Every structure is written in structure tokens, then in C-alpha cells.
Amino acid sequence: MSNQIFQTLKELPIPLCQSQCVLHKHEFLICGGWNTRDCFSYDILKNEYKFILKLVDNNNKSSNEITLLSFGGSSLTKRHTLMMKYVSVWSNISNKLNKSNSCNERIPFTDNDSHPIIIGRDKNHNYLGVRAVIGGSSNHLLFVTYYPNNISVFDLNTFQFIQQNTLQTSHYINYRCFVSNSKKGQKVIKTNQGKNKQNYQMLLFCVKTGLYDDDSNTFKFRQLPVYKDIGSFYAYAYAYINDVVLSFGGRQWIGYKFIYSKLVHKYSIQKKNAFH
């Protein structure tokens, strides 16, 4: 791809690796990374960064607020589940709400009785490279993919796992692209009885597509044709925009060493093809 396609933006405040990002209006929220808990807001219009703090359900009634959910860990690292009500650090509203609603502060994720909740199926779970998307009829389900080839469904209303499945693949599925394939992950299907059936389609680039039935609490999987580099590489950055998934770089282990990619791939979900 031509270098003219890309625009050089302001450098990051600190070096970052394996960071997770969330888009909120005209801001990119950069949430920590490898060996750092620092979180930043990048204003797309101003091309500037602001520090938020040291380290998703999104059903907030307030358009100025978004709830961020951070979870992960393994036997080698501390397991955590934290949440934060984020209000833009670029607005005047932020200072007022911070004092009254504890906004922009990371706090333990708790149930309705204020008991701390750790999202993880058991004490030995490995959430390094975990990926998750929100779905369900009320955006109440958290779909989690993690090492080595597991996918789970966590109910954010009951604070319980309600489904667990194993993908039949020869690749580990952590550090992969995991996105929802429709608005809010929802597809309404008309049944023979004339009822609307809620299905949620997700794509995991490793290389499967999954359909989750909210009514029967079941998964269905089918093979997804993708460009071979997307399936073999992992730990790449990716963005989902309308029908298109963009992936940047990545790495794979070949011949006792890591091979790093400089390629940018564009995958059309509707056309089911990719190119770079």
C-alpha cells in the first residue's frame, strides 16, 4: 500500500504494546498495555493526548458517559476485573461529574450486593490475549474468546457464565480479531411460527464465524474464508468500520523465531474477501 494513504499523527505519550482501544465520539480511549496501567484519551480532531488515569456494557442513558470494563490475567499475572465510568477529559462536564459520580476512576467490578466479581471460569483461566464483544437482546451478554481455543458467554445481569464452548481449530485463538457482525451484534430472524428470533453473529479471524442464539443459548460455527495471513498471524491491531475489518501488522512463530508483518489487510465481511 502506498505511504500516501497514511497520515503521521502525534506520537504516543509513552511506548505502548498490546493496548486495547475504545472509540467514544471523536476520542480514542487507549487503555493500558504491556507493563503499563496508564490510560489516555486521543482527540481525533485536535490530534492531542490527555492522561486519564492508571488503570463493556454500554447501556448508559447519558450520551456523555461510557462504561469501560477491564478484565484479564493468568497464573503468571494478577487477575483483575475493573470498571470505569468515563466522561470526556476534553469537556467541562468532566470536572463536575467527577466530584459527584466518581467518573474516570477505576473501581472493582461488583455485583448488586457490592461483592467483587472476577470474570473468569476458574482459578486457572488464562486471559492473556483475551478478546470480548457485547451482545444479547439488552446488550447484557459478554462474549469472551481466550487461550487456547475457548469461547464463553458471561451474563452481566446475573454475573454468571451461561455458556461455554470449544472451537475446533489447530490455532490458539488468543490475540486474534474478534468482532460483532451487525449493529449491536444483533440479527433478527423470522421463524416458521412468525416469531422474531434473536441471533448474534460474531467473527473470529482464526478462522471461524459464530452465530449465537439468545433464545436457546446455543452456538453454531462455520468456516470463514479469509486471507491466509490473517489466519496465521496474531497480536495485530485491528479496527472494525461498517462492513470492513482493517488489520495492521502482527506476528507469528516460524523456525524458532518471531516473524513480524508490516502489511495492512482490508477484509470485507459482506464479500468475504481480503486484500492488502
Tab-separated table of N, CA and C in Angstrom, residues 176-237:
chain	number	residue	atom	x	y	z
A	176	ARG	N	-6.409	-12.547	18.795
A	176	ARG	CA	-6.987	-12.545	17.450
A	176	ARG	C	-8.048	-11.447	17.324
A	177	CYS	N	-8.448	-11.208	16.077
A	177	CYS	CA	-9.518	-10.250	15.817
A	177	CYS	C	-10.862	-10.905	16.116
A	178	PHE	N	-11.663	-10.270	16.966
A	178	PHE	CA	-12.975	-10.789	17.352
A	178	PHE	C	-13.957	-9.628	17.295
A	179	VAL	N	-14.904	-9.676	16.351
A	179	VAL	CA	-15.831	-8.561	16.160
A	179	VAL	C	-17.254	-9.078	16.016
A	180	SER	N	-18.202	-8.179	16.204
A	180	SER	CA	-19.614	-8.453	16.024
A	180	SER	C	-20.010	-8.025	14.616
A	181	ASN	N	-20.795	-8.858	13.934
A	181	ASN	CA	-21.032	-8.664	12.503
A	181	ASN	C	-22.356	-7.987	12.179
A	182	SER	N	-22.875	-7.165	13.041
A	182	SER	CA	-24.086	-6.414	12.752
A	182	SER	C	-24.258	-5.364	13.814
A	183	LYS	N	-25.219	-4.492	13.638
A	183	LYS	CA	-25.448	-3.425	14.593
A	183	LYS	C	-25.758	-4.031	15.945
A	184	LYS	N	-24.888	-3.705	16.950
A	184	LYS	CA	-25.010	-4.232	18.296
A	184	LYS	C	-24.965	-5.753	18.307
A	185	GLY	N	-24.392	-6.359	17.228
A	185	GLY	CA	-24.250	-7.810	17.181
A	185	GLY	C	-25.535	-8.548	16.946
A	186	GLN	N	-26.617	-7.849	16.584
A	186	GLN	CA	-27.933	-8.470	16.571
A	186	GLN	C	-28.439	-8.716	15.165
A	187	LYS	N	-29.006	-9.895	14.950
A	187	LYS	CA	-29.714	-10.200	13.721
A	187	LYS	C	-31.054	-10.826	14.095
A	188	VAL	N	-32.153	-10.233	13.617
A	188	VAL	CA	-33.485	-10.736	13.917
A	188	VAL	C	-33.925	-11.640	12.777
A	189	ILE	N	-34.250	-12.882	13.101
A	189	ILE	CA	-34.646	-13.863	12.105
A	189	ILE	C	-36.093	-14.272	12.348
A	190	LYS	N	-36.893	-14.316	11.280
A	190	LYS	CA	-38.294	-14.703	11.380
A	190	LYS	C	-38.393	-16.222	11.364
A	191	THR	N	-39.046	-16.805	12.366
A	191	THR	CA	-39.202	-18.249	12.439
A	191	THR	C	-40.467	-18.674	11.705
A	192	ASN	N	-40.646	-20.006	11.568
A	192	ASN	CA	-41.836	-20.530	10.907
A	192	ASN	C	-43.107	-20.191	11.669
A	193	GLN	N	-42.978	-19.986	12.970
A	193	GLN	CA	-44.134	-19.641	13.796
A	193	GLN	C	-44.431	-18.146	13.766
A	194	GLY	N	-43.651	-17.389	12.998
A	194	GLY	CA	-43.897	-15.962	12.882
A	194	GLY	C	-43.279	-15.133	13.982
A	195	LYS	N	-42.478	-15.764	14.849
A	195	LYS	CA	-41.852	-15.037	15.949
A	195	LYS	C	-40.476	-14.526	15.527
A	196	ASN	N	-40.082	-13.430	16.136
A	196	ASN	CA	-38.743	-12.901	15.895
A	196	ASN	C	-37.743	-13.625	16.780
A	197	LYS	N	-36.708	-14.164	16.165
A	197	LYS	CA	-35.684	-14.893	16.897
A	197	LYS	C	-34.407	-14.064	16.921
A	198	GLN	N	-33.820	-13.899	18.124
A	198	GLN	CA	-32.646	-13.049	18.278
A	198	GLN	C	-31.367	-13.868	18.097
A	199	ASN	N	-30.626	-13.559	17.033
A	199	ASN	CA	-29.340	-14.204	16.802
A	199	ASN	C	-28.245	-13.149	16.741
A	200	TYR	N	-27.052	-13.512	17.174
A	200	TYR	CA	-25.937	-12.578	17.243
A	200	TYR	C	-24.742	-13.205	16.549
A	201	GLN	N	-24.342	-12.584	15.454
A	201	GLN	CA	-23.261	-13.143	14.655
A	201	GLN	C	-21.947	-12.448	14.970
A	202	MET	N	-20.922	-13.253	15.204
A	202	MET	CA	-19.589	-12.749	15.522
A	202	MET	C	-18.571	-13.424	14.621
A	203	LEU	N	-17.479	-12.726	14.367
A	203	LEU	CA	-16.418	-13.270	13.534
A	203	LEU	C	-15.120	-13.311	14.314
A	204	LEU	N	-14.471	-14.474	14.276
A	204	LEU	CA	-13.165	-14.656	14.895
A	204	LEU	C	-12.195	-15.027	13.781
A	205	PHE	N	-11.191	-14.210	13.558
A	205	PHE	CA	-10.302	-14.404	12.416
A	205	PHE	C	-9.225	-15.433	12.736
A	206	CYS	N	-9.729	-16.707	12.876
A	206	CYS	CA	-8.754	-17.754	13.218
A	206	CYS	C	-9.160	-19.177	12.771
A	207	VAL	N	-9.997	-19.517	11.907
A	207	VAL	CA	-10.779	-18.662	11.034
A	207	VAL	C	-12.221	-19.196	11.048
A	208	LYS	N	-13.060	-18.643	11.915
A	208	LYS	CA	-14.425	-19.121	12.084
A	208	LYS	C	-15.386	-17.949	12.154
A	209	THR	N	-16.635	-18.224	11.846
A	209	THR	CA	-17.695	-17.279	12.165
A	209	THR	C	-18.695	-18.009	13.043
A	210	GLY	N	-19.226	-17.319	14.053
A	210	GLY	CA	-20.117	-17.960	15.000
A	210	GLY	C	-21.460	-17.263	15.061
A	211	LEU	N	-22.517	-18.041	15.276
A	211	LEU	CA	-23.855	-17.493	15.441
A	211	LEU	C	-24.393	-17.958	16.781
A	212	TYR	N	-24.734	-17.003	17.642
A	212	TYR	CA	-25.229	-17.333	18.974
A	212	TYR	C	-26.721	-17.067	19.035
A	213	ASP	N	-27.498	-18.070	19.461
A	213	ASP	CA	-28.945	-17.954	19.595
A	213	ASP	C	-29.274	-17.554	21.024
A	214	ASP	N	-29.768	-16.325	21.203
A	214	ASP	CA	-30.063	-15.808	22.539
A	214	ASP	C	-31.222	-16.548	23.185
A	215	ASP	N	-32.155	-17.077	22.367
A	215	ASP	CA	-33.328	-17.759	22.912
A	215	ASP	C	-32.984	-19.149	23.449
A	216	SER	N	-32.187	-19.898	22.700
A	216	SER	CA	-31.863	-21.266	23.115
A	216	SER	C	-30.498	-21.382	23.778
A	217	ASN	N	-29.745	-20.264	23.835
A	217	ASN	CA	-28.430	-20.245	24.474
A	217	ASN	C	-27.486	-21.271	23.841
A	218	THR	N	-27.397	-21.238	22.512
A	218	THR	CA	-26.555	-22.191	21.793
A	218	THR	C	-25.683	-21.469	20.763
A	219	PHE	N	-24.566	-22.133	20.405
A	219	PHE	CA	-23.650	-21.634	19.384
A	219	PHE	C	-23.758	-22.481	18.123
A	220	LYS	N	-23.511	-21.850	16.987
A	220	LYS	CA	-23.302	-22.540	15.726
A	220	LYS	C	-22.077	-21.923	15.066
A	221	PHE	N	-21.215	-22.766	14.489
A	221	PHE	CA	-19.986	-22.273	13.881
A	221	PHE	C	-19.891	-22.734	12.432
A	222	ARG	N	-19.244	-21.918	11.612
A	222	ARG	CA	-18.924	-22.329	10.247
A	222	ARG	C	-17.602	-21.697	9.831
A	223	GLN	N	-16.971	-22.330	8.844
A	223	GLN	CA	-15.668	-21.859	8.383
A	223	GLN	C	-15.798	-20.515	7.675
A	224	LEU	N	-14.811	-19.667	7.881
A	224	LEU	CA	-14.812	-18.337	7.279
A	224	LEU	C	-13.623	-18.215	6.328
A	225	PRO	N	-13.861	-17.988	5.026
A	225	PRO	CA	-12.741	-17.829	4.092
A	225	PRO	C	-12.062	-16.481	4.295
A	226	VAL	N	-10.779	-16.502	4.644
A	226	VAL	CA	-10.040	-15.256	4.851
A	226	VAL	C	-8.673	-15.373	4.196
A	227	TYR	N	-8.028	-14.223	4.027
A	227	TYR	CA	-6.658	-14.191	3.518
A	227	TYR	C	-5.763	-14.928	4.508
A	228	LYS	N	-4.855	-15.775	4.013
A	228	LYS	CA	-4.112	-16.690	4.878
A	228	LYS	C	-3.314	-15.977	5.966
A	229	ASP	N	-2.806	-14.758	5.678
A	229	ASP	CA	-2.015	-14.036	6.674
A	229	ASP	C	-2.845	-13.658	7.894
A	230	ILE	N	-4.123	-13.375	7.688
A	230	ILE	CA	-4.975	-13.010	8.816
A	230	ILE	C	-5.144	-14.197	9.748
A	231	GLY	N	-5.249	-15.398	9.173
A	231	GLY	CA	-5.431	-16.581	9.994
A	231	GLY	C	-4.168	-17.022	10.705
A	232	SER	N	-3.006	-16.841	10.077
A	232	SER	CA	-1.758	-17.344	10.652
A	232	SER	C	-1.087	-16.347	11.587
A	233	PHE	N	-1.303	-15.040	11.375
A	233	PHE	CA	-0.705	-14.030	12.242
A	233	PHE	C	-1.619	-13.731	13.429
A	234	TYR	N	-1.021	-13.204	14.497
A	234	TYR	CA	-1.794	-12.805	15.668
A	234	TYR	C	-1.124	-11.591	16.300
A	235	ALA	N	-1.729	-11.086	17.376
A	235	ALA	CA	-1.208	-9.918	18.102
A	235	ALA	C	-1.117	-8.690	17.200
A	236	TYR	N	-2.040	-8.595	16.244
A	236	TYR	CA	-2.081	-7.433	15.366
A	236	TYR	C	-3.135	-6.441	15.868
A	237	ALA	N	-2.997	-5.202	15.431
A	237	ALA	CA	-4.030	-4.208	15.719
A	237	ALA	C	-5.129	-4.341	14.672
